[in-house]
PDB file of C-alpha atoms and ligand atoms in Angstrom:
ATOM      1  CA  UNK A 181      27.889   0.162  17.888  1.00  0.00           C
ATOM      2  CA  UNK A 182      28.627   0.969  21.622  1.00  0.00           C
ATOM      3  CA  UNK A 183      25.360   2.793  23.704  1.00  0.00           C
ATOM      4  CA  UNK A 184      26.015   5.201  26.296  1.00  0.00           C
ATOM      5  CA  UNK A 185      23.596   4.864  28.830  1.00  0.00           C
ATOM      6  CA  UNK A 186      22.435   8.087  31.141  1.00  0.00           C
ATOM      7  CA  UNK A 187      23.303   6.980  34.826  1.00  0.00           C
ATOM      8  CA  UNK A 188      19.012   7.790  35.529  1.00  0.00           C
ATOM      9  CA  UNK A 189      18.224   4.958  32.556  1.00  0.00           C
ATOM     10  CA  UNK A 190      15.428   2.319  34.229  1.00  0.00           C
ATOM     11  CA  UNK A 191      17.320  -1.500  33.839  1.00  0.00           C
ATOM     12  CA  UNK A 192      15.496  -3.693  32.343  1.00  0.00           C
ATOM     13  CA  UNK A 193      15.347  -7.484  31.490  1.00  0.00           C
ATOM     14  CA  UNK A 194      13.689  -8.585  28.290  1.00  0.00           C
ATOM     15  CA  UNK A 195      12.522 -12.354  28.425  1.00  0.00           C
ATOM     16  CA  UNK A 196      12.940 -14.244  25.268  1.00  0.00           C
ATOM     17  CA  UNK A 197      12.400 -18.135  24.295  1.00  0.00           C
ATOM     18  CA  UNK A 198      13.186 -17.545  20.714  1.00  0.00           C
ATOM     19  CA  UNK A 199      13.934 -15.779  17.682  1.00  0.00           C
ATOM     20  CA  UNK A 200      14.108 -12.473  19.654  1.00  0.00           C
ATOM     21  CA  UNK A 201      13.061 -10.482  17.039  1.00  0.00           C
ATOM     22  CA  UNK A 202      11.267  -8.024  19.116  1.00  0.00           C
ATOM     23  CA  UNK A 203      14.533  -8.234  21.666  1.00  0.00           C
ATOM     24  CA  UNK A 204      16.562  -6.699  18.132  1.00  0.00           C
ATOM     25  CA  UNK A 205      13.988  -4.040  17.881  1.00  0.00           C
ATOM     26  CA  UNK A 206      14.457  -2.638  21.045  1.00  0.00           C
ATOM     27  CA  UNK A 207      18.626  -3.324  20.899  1.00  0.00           C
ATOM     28  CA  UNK A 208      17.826  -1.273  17.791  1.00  0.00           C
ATOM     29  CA  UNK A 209      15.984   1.248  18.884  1.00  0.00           C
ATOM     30  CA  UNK A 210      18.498   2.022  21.901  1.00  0.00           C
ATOM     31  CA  UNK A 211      21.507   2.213  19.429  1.00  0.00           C
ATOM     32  CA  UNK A 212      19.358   4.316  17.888  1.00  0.00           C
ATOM     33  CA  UNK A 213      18.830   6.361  21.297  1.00  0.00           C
ATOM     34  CA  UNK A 214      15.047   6.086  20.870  1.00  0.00           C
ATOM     35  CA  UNK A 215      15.439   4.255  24.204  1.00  0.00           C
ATOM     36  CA  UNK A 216      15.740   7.525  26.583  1.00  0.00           C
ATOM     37  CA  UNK A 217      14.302   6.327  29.420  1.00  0.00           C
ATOM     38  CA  UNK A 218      15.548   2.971  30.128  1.00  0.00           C
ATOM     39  CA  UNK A 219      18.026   0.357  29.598  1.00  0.00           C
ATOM     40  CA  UNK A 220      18.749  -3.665  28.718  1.00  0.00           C
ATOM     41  CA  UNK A 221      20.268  -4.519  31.661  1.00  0.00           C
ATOM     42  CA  UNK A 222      19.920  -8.392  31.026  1.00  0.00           C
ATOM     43  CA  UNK A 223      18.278 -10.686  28.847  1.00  0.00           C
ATOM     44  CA  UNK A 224      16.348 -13.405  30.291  1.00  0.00           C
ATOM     45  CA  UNK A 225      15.745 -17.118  28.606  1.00  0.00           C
ATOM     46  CA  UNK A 226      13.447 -19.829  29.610  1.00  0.00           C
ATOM     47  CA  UNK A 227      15.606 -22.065  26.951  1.00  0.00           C
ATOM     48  CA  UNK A 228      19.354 -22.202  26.002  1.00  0.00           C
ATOM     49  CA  UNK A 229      18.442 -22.707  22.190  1.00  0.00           C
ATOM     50  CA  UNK A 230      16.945 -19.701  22.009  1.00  0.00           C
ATOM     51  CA  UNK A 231      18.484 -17.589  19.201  1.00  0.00           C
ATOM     52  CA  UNK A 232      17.828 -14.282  20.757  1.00  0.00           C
ATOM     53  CA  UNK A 233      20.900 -15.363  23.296  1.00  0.00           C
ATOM     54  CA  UNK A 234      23.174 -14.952  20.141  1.00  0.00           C
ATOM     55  CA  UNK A 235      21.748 -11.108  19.391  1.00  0.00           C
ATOM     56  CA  UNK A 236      22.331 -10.769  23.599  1.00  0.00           C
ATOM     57  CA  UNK A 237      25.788 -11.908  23.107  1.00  0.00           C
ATOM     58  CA  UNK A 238      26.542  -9.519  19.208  1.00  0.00           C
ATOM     59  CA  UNK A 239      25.658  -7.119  21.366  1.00  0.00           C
ATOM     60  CA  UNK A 240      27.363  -7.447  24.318  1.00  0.00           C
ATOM     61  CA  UNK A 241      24.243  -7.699  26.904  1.00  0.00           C
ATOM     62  CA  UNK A 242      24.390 -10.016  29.875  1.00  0.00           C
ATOM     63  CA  UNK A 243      22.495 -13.026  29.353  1.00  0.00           C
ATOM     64  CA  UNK A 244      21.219 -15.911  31.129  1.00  0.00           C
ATOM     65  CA  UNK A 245      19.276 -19.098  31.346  1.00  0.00           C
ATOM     66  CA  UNK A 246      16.313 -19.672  33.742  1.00  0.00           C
ATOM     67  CA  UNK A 247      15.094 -22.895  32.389  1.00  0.00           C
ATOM     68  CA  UNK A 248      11.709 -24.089  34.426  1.00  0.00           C
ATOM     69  CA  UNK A 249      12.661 -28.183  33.796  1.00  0.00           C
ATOM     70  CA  UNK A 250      15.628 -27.034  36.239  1.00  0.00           C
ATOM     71  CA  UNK A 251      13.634 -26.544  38.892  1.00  0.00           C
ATOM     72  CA  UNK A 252      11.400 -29.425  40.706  1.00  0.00           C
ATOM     73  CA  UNK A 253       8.253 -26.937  40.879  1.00  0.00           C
ATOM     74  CA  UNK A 254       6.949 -23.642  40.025  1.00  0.00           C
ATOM     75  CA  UNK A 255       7.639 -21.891  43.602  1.00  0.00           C
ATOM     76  CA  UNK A 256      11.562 -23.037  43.281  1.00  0.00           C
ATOM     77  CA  UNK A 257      11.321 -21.400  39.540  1.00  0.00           C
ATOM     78  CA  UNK A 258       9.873 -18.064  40.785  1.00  0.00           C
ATOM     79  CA  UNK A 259      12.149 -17.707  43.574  1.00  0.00           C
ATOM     80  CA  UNK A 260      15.156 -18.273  41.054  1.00  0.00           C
ATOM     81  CA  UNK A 261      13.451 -15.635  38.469  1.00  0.00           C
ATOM     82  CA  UNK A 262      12.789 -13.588  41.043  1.00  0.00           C
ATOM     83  CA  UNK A 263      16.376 -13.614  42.554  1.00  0.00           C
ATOM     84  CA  UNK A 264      17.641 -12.919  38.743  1.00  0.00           C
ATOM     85  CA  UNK A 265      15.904  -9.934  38.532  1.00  0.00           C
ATOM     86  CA  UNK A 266      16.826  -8.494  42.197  1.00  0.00           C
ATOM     87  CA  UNK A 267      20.352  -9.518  42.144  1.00  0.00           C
ATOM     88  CA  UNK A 268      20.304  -6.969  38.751  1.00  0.00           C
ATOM     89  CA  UNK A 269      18.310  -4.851  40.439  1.00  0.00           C
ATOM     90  CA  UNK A 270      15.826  -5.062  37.801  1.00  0.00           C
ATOM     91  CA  UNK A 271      13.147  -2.300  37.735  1.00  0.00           C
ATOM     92  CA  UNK A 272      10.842  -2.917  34.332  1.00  0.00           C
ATOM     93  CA  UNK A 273      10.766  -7.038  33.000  1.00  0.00           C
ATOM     94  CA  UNK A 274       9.295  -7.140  29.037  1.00  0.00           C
ATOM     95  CA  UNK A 275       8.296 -10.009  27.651  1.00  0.00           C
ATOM     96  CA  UNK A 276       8.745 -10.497  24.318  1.00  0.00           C
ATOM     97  CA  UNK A 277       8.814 -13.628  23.257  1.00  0.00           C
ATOM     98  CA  UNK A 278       8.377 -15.459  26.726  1.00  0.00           C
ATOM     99  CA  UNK A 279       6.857 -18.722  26.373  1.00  0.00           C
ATOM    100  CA  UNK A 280       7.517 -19.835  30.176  1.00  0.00           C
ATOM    101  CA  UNK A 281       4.798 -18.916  32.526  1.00  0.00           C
ATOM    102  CA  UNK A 282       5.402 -16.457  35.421  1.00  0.00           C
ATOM    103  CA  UNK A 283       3.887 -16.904  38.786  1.00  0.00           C
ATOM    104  CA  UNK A 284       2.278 -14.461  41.325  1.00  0.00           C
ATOM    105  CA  UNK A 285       5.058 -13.917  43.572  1.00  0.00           C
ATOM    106  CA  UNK A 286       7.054 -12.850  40.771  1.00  0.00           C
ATOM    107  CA  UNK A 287       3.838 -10.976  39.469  1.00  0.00           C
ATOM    108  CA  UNK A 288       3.143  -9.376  42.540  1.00  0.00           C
ATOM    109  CA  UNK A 289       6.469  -8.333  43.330  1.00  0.00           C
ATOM    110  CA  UNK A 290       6.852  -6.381  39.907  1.00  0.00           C
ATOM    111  CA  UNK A 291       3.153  -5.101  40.052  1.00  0.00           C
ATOM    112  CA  UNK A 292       2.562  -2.612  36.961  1.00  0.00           C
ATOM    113  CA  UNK A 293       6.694  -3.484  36.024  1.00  0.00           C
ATOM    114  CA  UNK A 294       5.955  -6.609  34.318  1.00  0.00           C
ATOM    115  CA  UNK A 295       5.211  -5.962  29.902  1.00  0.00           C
ATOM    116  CA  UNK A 296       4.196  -8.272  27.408  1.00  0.00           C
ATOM    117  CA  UNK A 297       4.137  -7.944  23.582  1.00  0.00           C
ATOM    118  CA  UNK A 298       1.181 -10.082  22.043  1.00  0.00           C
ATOM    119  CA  UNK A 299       0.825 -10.630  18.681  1.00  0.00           C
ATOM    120  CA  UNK A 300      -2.824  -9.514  17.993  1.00  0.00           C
ATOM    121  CA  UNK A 301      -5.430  -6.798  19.236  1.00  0.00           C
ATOM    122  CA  UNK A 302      -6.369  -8.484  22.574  1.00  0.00           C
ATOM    123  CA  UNK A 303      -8.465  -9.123  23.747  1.00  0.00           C
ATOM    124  CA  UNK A 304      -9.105 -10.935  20.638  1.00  0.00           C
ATOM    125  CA  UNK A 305      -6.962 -14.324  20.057  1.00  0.00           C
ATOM    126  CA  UNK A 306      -5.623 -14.183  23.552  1.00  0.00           C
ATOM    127  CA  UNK A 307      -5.500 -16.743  26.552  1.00  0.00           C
ATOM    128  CA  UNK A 308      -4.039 -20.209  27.014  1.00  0.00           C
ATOM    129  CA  UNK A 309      -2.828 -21.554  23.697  1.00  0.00           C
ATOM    130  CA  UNK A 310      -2.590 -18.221  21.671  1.00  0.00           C
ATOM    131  CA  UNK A 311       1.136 -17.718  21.197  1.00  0.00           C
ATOM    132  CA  UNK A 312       3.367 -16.988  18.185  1.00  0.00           C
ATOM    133  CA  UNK A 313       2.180 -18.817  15.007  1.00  0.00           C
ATOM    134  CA  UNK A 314      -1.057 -20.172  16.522  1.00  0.00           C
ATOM    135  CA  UNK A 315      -2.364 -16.389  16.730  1.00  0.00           C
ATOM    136  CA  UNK A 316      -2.096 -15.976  13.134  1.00  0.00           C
ATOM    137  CA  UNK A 317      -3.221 -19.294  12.084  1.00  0.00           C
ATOM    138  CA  UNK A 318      -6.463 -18.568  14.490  1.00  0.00           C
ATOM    139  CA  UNK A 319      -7.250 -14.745  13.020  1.00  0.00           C
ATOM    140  CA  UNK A 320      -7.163 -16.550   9.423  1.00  0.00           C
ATOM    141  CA  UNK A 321      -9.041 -19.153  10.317  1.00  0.00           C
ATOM    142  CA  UNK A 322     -11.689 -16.850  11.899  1.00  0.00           C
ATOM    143  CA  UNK A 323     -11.613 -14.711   9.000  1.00  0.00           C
ATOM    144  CA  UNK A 324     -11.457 -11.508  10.610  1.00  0.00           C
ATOM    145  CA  UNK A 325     -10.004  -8.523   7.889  1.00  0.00           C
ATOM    146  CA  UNK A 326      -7.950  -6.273  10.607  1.00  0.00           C
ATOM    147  CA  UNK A 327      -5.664  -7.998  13.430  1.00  0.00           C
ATOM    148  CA  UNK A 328      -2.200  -6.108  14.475  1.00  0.00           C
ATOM    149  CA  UNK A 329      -0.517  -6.224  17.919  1.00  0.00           C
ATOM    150  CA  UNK A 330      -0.810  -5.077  21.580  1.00  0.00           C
ATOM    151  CA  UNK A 331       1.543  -4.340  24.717  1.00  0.00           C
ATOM    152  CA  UNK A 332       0.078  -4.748  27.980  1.00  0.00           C
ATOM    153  CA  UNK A 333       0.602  -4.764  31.566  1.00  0.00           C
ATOM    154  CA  UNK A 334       1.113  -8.236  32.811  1.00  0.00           C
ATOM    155  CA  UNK A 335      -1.266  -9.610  35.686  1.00  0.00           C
ATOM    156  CA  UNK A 336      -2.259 -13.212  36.860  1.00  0.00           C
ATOM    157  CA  UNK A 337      -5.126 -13.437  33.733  1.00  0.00           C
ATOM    158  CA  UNK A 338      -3.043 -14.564  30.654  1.00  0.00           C
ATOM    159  CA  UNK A 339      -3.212 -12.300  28.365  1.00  0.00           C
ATOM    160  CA  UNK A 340      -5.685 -10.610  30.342  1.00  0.00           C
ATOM    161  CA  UNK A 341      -3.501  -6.967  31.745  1.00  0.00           C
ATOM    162  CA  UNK A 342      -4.370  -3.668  30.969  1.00  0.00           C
ATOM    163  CA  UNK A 343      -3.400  -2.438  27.266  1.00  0.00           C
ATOM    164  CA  UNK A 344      -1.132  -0.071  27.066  1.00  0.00           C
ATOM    165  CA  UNK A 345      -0.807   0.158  23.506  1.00  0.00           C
ATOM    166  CA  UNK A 346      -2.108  -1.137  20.015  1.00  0.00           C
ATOM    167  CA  UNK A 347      -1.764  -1.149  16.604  1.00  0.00           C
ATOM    168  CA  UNK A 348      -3.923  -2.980  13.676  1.00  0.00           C
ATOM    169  CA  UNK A 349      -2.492  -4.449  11.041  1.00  0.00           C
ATOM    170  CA  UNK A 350      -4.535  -5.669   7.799  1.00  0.00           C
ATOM    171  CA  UNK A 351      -5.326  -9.478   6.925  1.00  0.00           C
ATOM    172  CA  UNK A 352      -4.774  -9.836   2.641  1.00  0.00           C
ATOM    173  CA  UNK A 353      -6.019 -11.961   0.560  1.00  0.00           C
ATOM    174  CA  UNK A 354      -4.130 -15.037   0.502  1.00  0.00           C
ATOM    175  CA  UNK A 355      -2.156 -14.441   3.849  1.00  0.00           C
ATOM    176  CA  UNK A 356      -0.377 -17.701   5.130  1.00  0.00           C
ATOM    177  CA  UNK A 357       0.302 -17.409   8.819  1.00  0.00           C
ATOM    178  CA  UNK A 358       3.845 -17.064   8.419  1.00  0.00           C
ATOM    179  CA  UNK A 359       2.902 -14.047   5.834  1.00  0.00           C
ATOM    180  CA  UNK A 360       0.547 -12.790   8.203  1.00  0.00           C
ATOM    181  CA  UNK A 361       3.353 -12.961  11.348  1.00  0.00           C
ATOM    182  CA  UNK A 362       5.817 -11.287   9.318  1.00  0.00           C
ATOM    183  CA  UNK A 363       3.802  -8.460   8.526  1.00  0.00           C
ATOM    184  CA  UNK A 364       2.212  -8.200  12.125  1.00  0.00           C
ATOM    185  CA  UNK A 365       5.980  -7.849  13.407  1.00  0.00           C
ATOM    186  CA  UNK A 366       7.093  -5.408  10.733  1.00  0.00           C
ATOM    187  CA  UNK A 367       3.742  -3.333  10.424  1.00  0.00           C
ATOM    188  CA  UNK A 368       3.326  -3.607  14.208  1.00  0.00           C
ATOM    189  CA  UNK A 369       5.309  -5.301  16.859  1.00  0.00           C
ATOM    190  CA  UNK A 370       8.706  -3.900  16.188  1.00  0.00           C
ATOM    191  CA  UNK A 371       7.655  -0.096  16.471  1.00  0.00           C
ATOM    192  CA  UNK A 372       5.249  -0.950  18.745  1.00  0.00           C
ATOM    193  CA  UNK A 373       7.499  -2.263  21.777  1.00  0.00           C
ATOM    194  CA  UNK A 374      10.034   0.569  22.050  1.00  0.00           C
ATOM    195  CA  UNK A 375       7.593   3.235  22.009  1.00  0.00           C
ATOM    196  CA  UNK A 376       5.495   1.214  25.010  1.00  0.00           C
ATOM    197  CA  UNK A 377       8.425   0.719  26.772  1.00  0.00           C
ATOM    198  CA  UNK A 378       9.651   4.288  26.267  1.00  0.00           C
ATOM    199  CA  UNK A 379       6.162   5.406  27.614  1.00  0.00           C
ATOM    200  CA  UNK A 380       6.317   2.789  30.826  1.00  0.00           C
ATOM    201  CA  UNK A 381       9.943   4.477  31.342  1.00  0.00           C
ATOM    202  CA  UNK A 382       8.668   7.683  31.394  1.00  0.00           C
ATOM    203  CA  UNK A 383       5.503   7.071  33.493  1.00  0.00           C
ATOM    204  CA  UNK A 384       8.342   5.510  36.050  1.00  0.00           C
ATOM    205  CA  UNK A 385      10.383   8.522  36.595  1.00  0.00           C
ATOM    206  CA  UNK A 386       7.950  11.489  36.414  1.00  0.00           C
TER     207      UNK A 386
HETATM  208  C1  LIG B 401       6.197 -12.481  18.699  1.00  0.00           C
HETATM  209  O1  LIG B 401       5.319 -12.451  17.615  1.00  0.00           O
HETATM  210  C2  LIG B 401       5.450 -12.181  19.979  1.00  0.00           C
HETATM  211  O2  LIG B 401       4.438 -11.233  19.841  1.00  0.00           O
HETATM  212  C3  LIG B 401       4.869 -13.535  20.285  1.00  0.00           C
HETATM  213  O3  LIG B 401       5.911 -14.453  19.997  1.00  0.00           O
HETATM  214  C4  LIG B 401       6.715 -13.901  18.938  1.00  0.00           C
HETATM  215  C5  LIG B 401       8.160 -13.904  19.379  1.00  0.00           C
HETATM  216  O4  LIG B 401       9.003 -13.527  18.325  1.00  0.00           O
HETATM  217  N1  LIG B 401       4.411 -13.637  21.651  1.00  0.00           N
HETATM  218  C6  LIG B 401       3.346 -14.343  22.004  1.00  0.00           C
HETATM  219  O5  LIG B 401       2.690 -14.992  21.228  1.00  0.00           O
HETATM  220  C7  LIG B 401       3.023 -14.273  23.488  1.00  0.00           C
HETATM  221  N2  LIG B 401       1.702 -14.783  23.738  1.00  0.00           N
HETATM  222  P1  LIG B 401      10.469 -13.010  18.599  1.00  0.00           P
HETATM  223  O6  LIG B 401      11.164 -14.048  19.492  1.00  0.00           O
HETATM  224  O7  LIG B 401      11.097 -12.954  17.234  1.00  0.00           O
HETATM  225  O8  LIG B 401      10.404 -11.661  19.254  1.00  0.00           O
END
């Protein structure tokens, strides 16, 4: 299905590394027209395996490839990120799914534009190390009963931006952390990234 975009509609790049799960939700969710306010402009991969390039593609989304091993240091990687996103006149960059770090010139230049979907209730099982299946494998070994997910603003702390929105999500008997991921994405991450990035949308134009 074809979306017709408003001309007003915020572009935005969604950063992926993988499975792009969360990038489906919000192609979803703008097919849908739950997406009001802005607009996939581009999709954005540190990796060319990623499989969230093929959903890009299904869907007919611009794609490309900013791989940090093609660049001799971080500066020369944030200048190329950075030039991606100006030269598509990118206004609001979500992560979800971005494995590659960000620096502070690209932090600083999209101050309070940058989101990131993390899959617990931070700032629990956040910071270096915490990332996709390690999360879950960390809130089961803790033991904790209630995890879920959170969207928040991106600064220089990883992990570590203001919260924009959460949800909880429960931890069952016997969870695996493949169980547990699954049901953190259904119960949580997948409703919870359109409706943040509806609300950032809004914020953005009113
Ligand atoms: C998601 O669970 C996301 O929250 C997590 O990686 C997964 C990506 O799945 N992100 C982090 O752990 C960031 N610290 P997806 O590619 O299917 O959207």
């Amino acid at each position: 299905m074809n979306v017709v975009y408003g001309t007003a509609m915020i572009p935005m790049a969604v950063l992926v590394s993988g499975g792009g799960t969360n990038l489906q939700a919000l192609i979803d969710a703008a097919e849908a027209g739950v997406l009001s306010w802005g607009k996939i402009a581009l999709v954005i991969s540190s990796t060319p395996q990623a499989y969230a390039l093929k959903r890009a593609a299904q869907h007919r989304i611009p794609a490309v490839i900013v791989e940090r091993n093609q660049y001799h240091d971080a500066a020369a990687y944030d200048r190329a990120m950075l030039h991606t996103l100006e030269a598509h006149r990118i206004r609001l960059v979500v992560l979800a799914g971005f494995l590659a770090i960000l620096g502070t010139p690209v932090i600083q230049a999209y101050k309070k534009r940058i989101i990131n979907i993390h899959p617990s209730l931070l700032p629990a099982f956040g910071g270096r190390g915490y990332y996709g299946l390690k999360v879950h494998e960390a809130v089961l070994a803790q033991g904790v009963k209630v995890t879920g997910a959170t969207v928040h603003y991106v600064d220089e702390r990883v992990d570590g931006g203001e919260i924009i929105v959460q949800k909880t999500v429960e931890v069952l008997e016997g969870d695996t952390p493949e169980v547990l991921q699954k049901r953190v994405m259904e119960q949580a991450e997948w409703l919870l990234l359109p409706a943040a990035v509806e609300l950032v949308c809004k914020l953005d134009t009113t």
